[in-house]
Amino acid sequence: MRLTQDPIQVLLVFAKEDSQSDGFWWACDRAGYRCNIARTPESALECFLDKHHEIIIIDHRHSRYIDADAVCRSIRATKPSQHTTILAVVPRVSSDQEEISVLPLLHAGFNRRFVENNSMIACYNELIQIEYGEVRSQFKLRSCNSLFTAIDNCQEAIEITSEDHVIQYINPAFERMMGYHKEELIGKELTELPKSDKNRADLLDTINTCIKKGKEWQGIYYARRKSGDSIQQHVKVTPVMGQGGKIRHFVSIKKLCNNNENNKQIYKINREDKFCGESHSFRHKNRRKESVDVRSITSRSSDAQSLQNHRYSSMARIHTMTIEAPITKVINIINAAQENSPGTVAEALDRVLEILRTTELYSPQLGNKDEDPHTSDLVGGLMSDGLRRLSGNEYVFSKNMQHSHSHLSVPITINDVPPRIAQLLDDEDSWDFNIFELEAVTNKRPLVYLGLKIFACFGVCDFLNCSEATLRSWLQIIEANYHASNAYHNSTHASDVLHATAFFLQQENVKGSLDQLDKVAALIAATVHDVDHPGRTNSFLCNAGSELAVLYNDTAVLESHHSALAFQLTVKDNKCNIFKNMDRGQYRALRQSIIDMVLATEMTRHFEHVNKFVNSINKPIAAEDSNSNSEGSDCEFPTSIRNTPENRILIKRMMIKCADVANPCRPLNMCIEWAGRISEEYFAQTDEEKRQGLPVVMPVFDRNTCSIPKSQISFIDYFITDMFDAWDAFAHLPKLIQHLTENYKYWKSLDELKCKSLRCSSD
């Protein structure tokens, strides 16, 4: 479980402003902490009781201004201070003086001592050490209260034992299930408790052997209640690692199996609970009053039957809701299937339900890749919309909507193209088309020329009912709003994505799945998908508090901006409005498709898009192909799968996603060039994050230490391979997969060569 921590709050208690208080003030600003200053003991105590600061810094240098020990004691006398670190700023001791003991400070309630040093960096280092030490430890301790509250109120029986199987904790659900009070069990070894004779003889040995290896055990276990009855349980025992990497605790989660014998025991348990004493009954009733569970209220009080009827009527209403979501239907079907399932099946379905109830259904667990800093940084940088906001820092880039285009010399028609450019464009239908050569001969304006050629091939002007001059003006203004100063996200990248999209649209399976509106939408989306990109990631913009991040609520910031600006630029001037002659209904459909495709390039939903494509298109087509082959008959079902409106959306999303990150599938020389460009852009972002004091989103992209081969290997492993395998299975692109395999081997060989070189130099 990961609990979110608010920005750290710091209280400075200084009677007078001086260079030392200023040093801590600016250090707090740099670290992103919230800072308050108190000048008197009274205001210090009042401010602390209002804000509950994690760190308090008290000036201990001048006793004539403020009694630091008295201030510390007054704060320590309050309950909230148990989670607060209090720092004493003491005067510097001259070399001829004896070092003063810290014991008086500790007895007064201080945690740390800071020798006077007004350097902002020294103050910053001290605060960061406190954050990563005392503050985080205290935060974990506070979190424990929430965790224990949760397990105290959950319905599963939970038992925590030490590494020697001494019971250290049981929750109220365990007490109810087993009939014991916690005072009877805490401190006892499990071997002291009576065992059921219904388990097979070697079951306990099997469980112990498994968990002592650090592995989780799950299965059916018969337990003996205090009354002597045996009950069947689903049990999961999880070893918990502690200091030194050793197993320090075992956590057991126990649920009753659904069978008639247990139902009788449940009834019996509740009957006994009724007569356990008024205070005990009242305690149970209060604890569960918000959870109207039939097992815990049956025969417990005089109003049990009415409560039970209320629960049944509520559940009936839930199951007959007409606005039930698909995932709710799935969960209800699984719940119904559990009723009469064997124990092992019911347990497996429980795990299925746990997975289905998570919010990140399509995001895989990193597993071992989490140990790779390159993969972690790529995932963190590309798949998050920001970490934390720091006040006072803003990053704003200009929106180039007022570009003058008089300096751009573009062809009057597609036939009026300089011979060298025309010669290059003759090969634009090849996957190995060299976009960098086109960039060079067009003076970094490849998008207009390539766009005119590709749009003409696909009959875009005819579909839009616009002139070639309008299209040319539109391409010109779109290209002008790409930042030529960006190492990677410039109009050359847009041209490369447009070329890949056009290539994919020519493949038979893709061509047969999409109509003309889909194809036009895909070409336009590819053209505008990164317009006005600032050369910084979404995380950077959110951390910097940019205008766009505020405008789009830190969600898909750049992708929302690209699509919105593209339409703003288009409709702003009639000369470049390629949509002006379209039917309203057709325009709405085209616009929606373009927006959907541009938003699909945002990486936080990468795995969702890929998994939906695999499950909705790859797998059904493969299954139908297998059936038709075994039956020896032709079948049109795969075509019907591809052509549904929902699946056409998935195909378009997958197509532009693959086109957007196809660099590793290009010929090696182009793959290397693209890798260098994207790395340079990330290096520049890291440099700026350090200059502005922002969180460094991708620390491995430091120009002094970064390994480009490792970054490419991680990117291919985590994002590219599975996606292009799925796309190849649909579009049949063996040449791309061949390039990808060869390029991966190249990066691996470079990385291994570098590792060998480092080992030799260290030897």
XYZ file of N, CA and C in Angstrom, residues 230-388:
477
model
N -14.936 -27.873 14.584
C -14.012 -27.654 13.459
C -14.724 -26.874 12.365
N -14.026 -25.877 11.819
C -14.583 -25.106 10.709
C -13.578 -25.088 9.558
N -14.130 -25.102 8.343
C -13.282 -25.109 7.143
C -13.022 -23.674 6.687
N -11.745 -23.362 6.422
C -11.370 -21.997 6.075
C -10.551 -21.964 4.785
N -10.729 -20.864 4.032
C -9.749 -20.494 3.006
C -8.662 -19.706 3.730
N -7.435 -20.147 3.657
C -6.346 -19.496 4.386
C -5.257 -19.056 3.413
N -4.772 -17.831 3.621
C -3.604 -17.339 2.873
C -2.590 -16.857 3.894
N -1.398 -17.460 3.880
C -0.330 -17.094 4.811
C 0.781 -16.420 4.021
N 1.115 -15.184 4.409
C 2.123 -14.397 3.687
C 3.284 -14.060 4.612
N 4.506 -14.474 4.256
C 5.683 -14.065 5.053
C 5.983 -12.587 4.821
N 6.390 -11.885 5.872
C 6.725 -10.466 5.775
C 8.207 -10.298 6.106
N 8.954 -9.781 5.128
C 10.384 -9.583 5.331
C 10.640 -8.345 6.180
N 11.667 -8.410 7.016
C 12.022 -7.278 7.855
C 13.492 -6.972 7.769
N 14.051 -6.500 8.844
C 15.443 -6.084 8.882
C 16.362 -7.242 8.512
N 17.351 -6.935 7.691
C 18.311 -7.947 7.280
C 17.786 -8.893 6.228
N 16.620 -8.583 5.658
C 16.062 -9.450 4.632
C 15.524 -10.760 5.177
N 15.339 -10.842 6.498
C 14.827 -12.062 7.111
C 13.326 -11.957 7.329
N 12.687 -13.130 7.408
C 11.250 -13.160 7.700
C 11.053 -12.767 9.164
N 10.249 -11.725 9.398
C 10.014 -11.247 10.756
C 8.596 -11.534 11.243
N 7.641 -11.643 10.303
C 6.252 -11.895 10.686
C 5.581 -12.774 9.634
N 4.484 -13.393 10.048
C 3.604 -14.099 9.125
C 2.207 -13.519 9.276
N 1.586 -13.154 8.161
C 0.220 -12.620 8.175
C -0.708 -13.670 7.579
N -1.699 -14.072 8.346
C -2.669 -15.072 7.886
C -4.034 -14.413 7.712
N -4.621 -14.600 6.537
C -5.966 -14.094 6.251
C -6.880 -15.297 6.078
N -7.965 -15.328 6.838
C -8.817 -16.514 6.886
C -10.263 -16.147 6.588
N -10.866 -16.934 5.690
C -12.285 -16.757 5.366
C -12.975 -18.110 5.464
N -14.197 -18.093 5.943
C -14.959 -19.331 6.053
C -15.361 -19.839 4.682
N -15.257 -21.144 4.490
C -15.764 -21.747 3.252
C -17.281 -21.785 3.305
N -17.904 -21.695 2.135
C -19.374 -21.709 2.074
C -19.867 -23.143 1.970
N -20.183 -23.762 3.083
C -20.819 -25.082 3.053
C -21.801 -25.184 4.214
N -22.628 -26.203 4.199
C -23.698 -26.322 5.188
C -23.160 -26.452 6.604
N -22.053 -27.210 6.740
C -21.492 -27.407 8.075
C -21.037 -26.080 8.662
N -20.395 -25.277 7.846
C -19.938 -23.978 8.338
C -21.101 -23.060 8.635
N -22.167 -23.142 7.825
C -23.334 -22.295 8.085
C -23.919 -22.586 9.466
N -23.922 -23.879 9.822
C -24.403 -24.230 11.159
C -23.482 -23.637 12.225
N -22.163 -23.701 11.958
C -21.215 -23.155 12.922
C -21.371 -21.644 13.047
N -21.610 -20.983 11.913
C -21.803 -19.528 11.948
C -23.003 -19.185 12.818
N -24.099 -19.943 12.616
C -25.291 -19.697 13.423
C -24.983 -19.911 14.908
N -24.213 -20.975 15.149
C -23.857 -21.290 16.529
C -22.976 -20.210 17.136
N -22.026 -19.715 16.339
C -21.141 -18.641 16.799
C -21.960 -17.433 17.222
N -22.899 -17.068 16.381
C -23.685 -15.870 16.667
C -24.615 -16.072 17.859
N -25.111 -17.315 18.008
C -25.941 -17.602 19.183
C -25.113 -17.428 20.459
N -23.848 -17.893 20.408
C -22.989 -17.769 21.583
C -22.660 -16.312 21.861
N -22.437 -15.542 20.766
C -22.108 -14.134 20.935
C -23.215 -13.387 21.680
N -24.441 -13.826 21.477
C -25.572 -13.136 22.098
C -25.486 -13.204 23.620
N -24.922 -14.310 24.129
C -24.905 -14.521 25.579
C -23.530 -14.271 26.190
N -22.648 -13.588 25.458
C -21.291 -13.357 25.969
C -21.223 -12.163 26.914
N -22.313 -11.571 27.233
C -22.306 -10.394 28.119
C -22.739 -9.170 27.366
N -23.403 -8.249 28.061
C -23.988 -7.093 27.395
C -22.927 -6.200 26.772
N -21.821 -5.950 27.505
C -20.800 -5.045 26.978
C -20.131 -5.649 25.760
N -19.891 -6.971 25.797
C -19.255 -7.628 24.659
C -20.157 -7.583 23.432
N -21.447 -7.849 23.639
C -22.398 -7.795 22.534
C -22.482 -6.402 21.947
N -22.509 -5.389 22.833
C -22.605 -4.006 22.366
C -21.373 -3.616 21.548
N -20.202 -4.137 21.991
C -18.957 -3.833 21.273
C -19.021 -4.388 19.849
N -19.475 -5.616 19.707
C -19.584 -6.211 18.379
C -20.601 -5.477 17.526
N -21.711 -5.129 18.128
C -22.783 -4.484 17.374
C -22.329 -3.146 16.820
N -21.636 -2.357 17.647
C -21.152 -1.063 17.194
C -20.108 -1.197 16.101
N -19.233 -2.186 16.274
C -18.155 -2.331 15.314
C -18.692 -2.638 13.925
N -19.800 -3.356 13.844
C -20.291 -3.807 12.549
C -21.557 -3.115 12.100
N -21.943 -2.024 12.767
C -23.271 -1.467 12.492
C -23.394 -0.931 11.080
N -22.250 -0.538 10.456
C -22.334 -0.019 9.094
C -22.293 -1.125 8.060
N -21.898 -2.355 8.462
C -21.807 -3.463 7.530
C -22.867 -4.482 7.892
N -23.988 -4.455 7.200
C -25.129 -5.280 7.590
C -24.938 -6.671 7.017
N -24.005 -7.443 7.595
C -23.641 -8.772 7.127
C -24.497 -9.793 7.852
N -25.163 -10.673 7.093
C -26.098 -11.615 7.702
C -25.405 -12.498 8.724
N -24.090 -12.809 8.508
C -23.396 -13.689 9.441
C -23.198 -13.038 10.802
N -23.035 -11.722 10.806
C -22.718 -11.061 12.064
C -23.940 -10.538 12.799
N -25.128 -10.573 12.178
C -26.290 -10.028 12.875
C -27.345 -11.081 13.184
N -27.206 -12.291 12.588
C -28.224 -13.300 12.817
C -28.360 -13.615 14.296
N -29.554 -13.504 14.810
C -29.885 -13.846 16.197
C -29.105 -13.056 17.220
N -28.486 -11.921 16.834
C -27.668 -11.185 17.794
C -28.505 -10.240 18.624
N -29.542 -9.688 18.049
C -30.364 -8.749 18.807
C -31.800 -8.878 18.337
N -32.679 -8.199 19.021
C -34.101 -8.358 18.735
C -34.486 -7.825 17.375
N -33.697 -6.889 16.832
C -34.051 -6.320 15.526
C -33.258 -6.978 14.412
N -32.667 -8.161 14.681
C -31.837 -8.816 13.666
C -32.627 -9.123 12.404
N -33.872 -9.608 12.565
C -34.641 -10.006 11.395
C -34.951 -8.819 10.495
N -35.269 -7.670 11.093
C -35.579 -6.496 10.274
C -34.334 -6.006 9.547
N -33.186 -6.068 10.244
C -31.933 -5.672 9.590
C -31.612 -6.600 8.432
N -31.853 -7.905 8.648
C -31.578 -8.887 7.611
C -32.472 -8.645 6.402
N -33.753 -8.391 6.641
C -34.671 -8.109 5.535
C -34.252 -6.856 4.788
N -33.793 -5.842 5.545
C -33.333 -4.599 4.916
C -32.154 -4.878 3.991
N -31.228 -5.750 4.461
C -30.068 -6.079 3.630
C -30.501 -6.782 2.351
N -31.414 -7.766 2.499
C -31.859 -8.494 1.318
C -32.528 -7.567 0.306
N -33.357 -6.640 0.790
C -34.035 -5.734 -0.142
C -33.036 -4.812 -0.823
N -31.993 -4.371 -0.072
C -30.975 -3.512 -0.672
C -30.213 -4.257 -1.751
N -29.826 -5.511 -1.443
C -29.092 -6.296 -2.431
C -29.947 -6.559 -3.666
N -31.235 -6.791 -3.452
C -32.127 -7.020 -4.590
C -32.179 -5.800 -5.493
N -32.236 -4.608 -4.883
C -32.260 -3.385 -5.691
C -30.968 -3.217 -6.478
N -29.829 -3.561 -5.841
C -28.549 -3.435 -6.545
C -28.508 -4.330 -7.769
N -28.973 -5.562 -7.607
C -28.898 -6.516 -8.718
C -29.898 -6.229 -9.818
N -30.886 -5.383 -9.570
C -31.864 -5.059 -10.620
C -31.682 -3.655 -11.163
N -30.564 -3.019 -10.853
C -30.316 -1.665 -11.361
C -30.230 -1.681 -12.878
N -30.873 -0.714 -13.514
C -30.867 -0.660 -14.983
C -29.651 0.065 -15.528
N -28.872 0.733 -14.670
C -27.695 1.465 -15.148
C -26.417 0.705 -14.798
N -26.561 -0.603 -14.667
C -25.428 -1.435 -14.279
C -24.327 -1.375 -15.341
N -23.097 -1.126 -14.899
C -21.953 -1.061 -15.807
C -21.515 -2.471 -16.194
N -20.845 -2.626 -17.345
C -20.381 -3.960 -17.763
C -19.513 -4.652 -16.717
N -18.617 -3.907 -16.075
C -17.745 -4.542 -15.084
C -18.554 -5.031 -13.894
N -19.653 -4.311 -13.561
C -20.519 -4.749 -12.468
C -21.211 -6.056 -12.833
N -21.635 -6.171 -14.088
C -22.258 -7.419 -14.546
C -21.287 -8.587 -14.426
N -20.037 -8.340 -14.819
C -19.024 -9.394 -14.732
C -18.832 -9.835 -13.285
N -18.722 -8.867 -12.376
C -18.513 -9.182 -10.957
C -19.710 -9.945 -10.395
N -20.917 -9.552 -10.793
C -22.113 -10.253 -10.315
C -22.160 -11.692 -10.817
N -21.752 -11.903 -12.065
C -21.723 -13.266 -12.625
C -20.732 -14.127 -11.847
N -19.567 -13.548 -11.545
C -18.548 -14.304 -10.804
C -19.036 -14.597 -9.388
N -19.680 -13.608 -8.756
C -20.225 -13.828 -7.411
C -21.232 -14.973 -7.405
N -22.089 -15.000 -8.431
C -23.097 -16.066 -8.521
C -22.430 -17.423 -8.735
N -21.363 -17.431 -9.550
C -20.664 -18.688 -9.831
C -19.967 -19.238 -8.594
N -19.596 -18.340 -7.673
C -18.892 -18.773 -6.464
C -19.782 -19.578 -5.521
N -21.088 -19.334 -5.589
C -21.999 -19.904 -4.599
C -21.866 -21.421 -4.493
N -21.842 -22.117 -5.646
C -21.824 -23.580 -5.630
C -20.515 -24.152 -6.155
N -19.452 -23.337 -6.109
C -18.164 -23.792 -6.626
C -17.366 -24.500 -5.540
N -16.488 -25.433 -5.933
C -15.574 -26.048 -4.955
C -14.679 -24.986 -4.327
N -14.074 -25.316 -3.200
C -13.272 -24.335 -2.460
C -12.152 -23.728 -3.267
N -11.420 -24.564 -4.008
C -10.278 -24.034 -4.774
C -10.745 -23.089 -5.875
N -11.881 -23.422 -6.502
C -12.415 -22.550 -7.559
C -12.902 -21.229 -6.960
N -13.605 -21.315 -5.823
C -14.090 -20.098 -5.166
C -12.933 -19.197 -4.767
N -11.856 -19.822 -4.318
C -10.683 -19.038 -3.924
C -10.059 -18.346 -5.135
N -9.970 -19.077 -6.235
C -9.426 -18.480 -7.463
C -10.300 -17.328 -7.945
N -11.610 -17.496 -7.829
C -12.519 -16.423 -8.240
C -12.402 -15.212 -7.322
N -12.094 -15.449 -6.052
C -11.836 -14.322 -5.142
C -10.674 -13.477 -5.652
N -9.640 -14.149 -6.108
C -8.471 -13.420 -6.622
C -8.827 -12.669 -7.905
N -9.673 -13.286 -8.727
C -10.142 -12.612 -9.943
C -10.885 -11.335 -9.584
N -11.758 -11.420 -8.581
C -12.525 -10.246 -8.163
C -11.619 -9.157 -7.612
N -10.587 -9.553 -6.868
C -9.641 -8.554 -6.364
C -9.000 -7.786 -7.504
N -8.620 -8.499 -8.552
C -7.983 -7.855 -9.708
C -8.967 -6.942 -10.424
N -10.199 -7.416 -10.614
C -11.195 -6.634 -11.349
C -11.590 -5.361 -10.615
N -11.435 -5.351 -9.294
C -11.833 -4.175 -8.528
C -10.738 -3.120 -8.451
N -9.557 -3.398 -9.023
C -8.509 -2.383 -9.040
C -8.813 -1.356 -10.116
N -8.212 -0.173 -9.995
C -8.459 0.888 -10.969
C -7.532 0.789 -12.171
N -6.373 0.119 -12.003
C -5.407 0.032 -13.096
C -5.477 -1.361 -13.717
N -6.565 -1.659 -14.420
C -6.757 -2.984 -14.980
C -5.751 -3.313 -16.079
N -5.291 -2.312 -16.800
C -4.452 -2.568 -17.961
C -2.982 -2.245 -17.730
N -2.618 -1.727 -16.566
C -1.222 -1.385 -16.304
C -0.533 -2.573 -15.655
N 0.495 -3.145 -16.300
C 1.162 -4.316 -15.735
C 2.012 -3.944 -14.541
N 2.321 -4.961 -13.726
C 3.255 -4.767 -12.631
C 4.660 -4.834 -13.203
N 5.537 -3.964 -12.724
C 6.894 -3.937 -13.262
C 7.664 -5.213 -12.974
N 7.420 -5.841 -11.836
C 8.172 -7.028 -11.485
C 9.645 -6.718 -11.377
N 10.472 -7.555 -11.998
C 11.915 -7.359 -11.922
C 12.361 -6.103 -12.634
N 11.551 -5.625 -13.597
C 11.939 -4.417 -14.326
C 11.985 -3.200 -13.416
N 11.289 -3.312 -12.289
C 11.292 -2.182 -11.358
C 12.677 -1.918 -10.794
N 13.545 -2.948 -10.870
C 14.897 -2.780 -10.367
C 15.780 -2.076 -11.385
N 15.311 -1.916 -12.610
C 16.088 -1.268 -13.655
C 15.765 0.220 -13.652
N 16.719 1.078 -13.296
C 16.413 2.514 -13.210
C 15.997 3.104 -14.547
N 16.527 2.584 -15.669
C 16.135 3.114 -16.972
C 14.661 2.860 -17.229
N 14.223 1.612 -16.950
C 12.808 1.296 -17.135
C 11.945 2.110 -16.181
N 12.363 2.192 -14.913
C 11.579 2.941 -13.924
C 11.433 4.400 -14.326
N 12.539 4.999 -14.787
C 12.483 6.413 -15.162
C 11.622 6.621 -16.401
N 11.722 5.709 -17.381
C 10.893 5.835 -18.578
C 9.417 5.719 -18.231
N 9.101 4.731 -17.388
C 7.703 4.548 -16.984
C 7.217 5.762 -16.201
N 8.044 6.223 -15.264
C 7.649 7.382 -14.467
C 7.523 8.638 -15.286
N 8.441 8.820 -16.243
C 8.427 10.043 -17.033
C 7.375 10.066 -18.109
N 7.100 8.879 -18.712
C 6.170 8.841 -19.838
C 4.747 8.482 -19.428
N 4.579 7.818 -18.283
C 3.257 7.326 -17.921
C 2.656 8.023 -16.718
N 3.168 9.204 -16.349
C 2.542 9.977 -15.274
C 2.360 11.404 -15.741
N 1.378 12.067 -15.135
C 1.091 13.456 -15.491
C 1.709 14.434 -14.518
N 2.636 13.971 -13.697
C 3.299 14.896 -12.778
C 3.432 14.301 -11.408
N 4.375 14.797 -10.655
C 4.649 14.259 -9.327
C 4.120 15.181 -8.254
N 4.747 16.303 -8.077
C 4.234 17.258 -7.093
C 4.450 18.656 -7.618
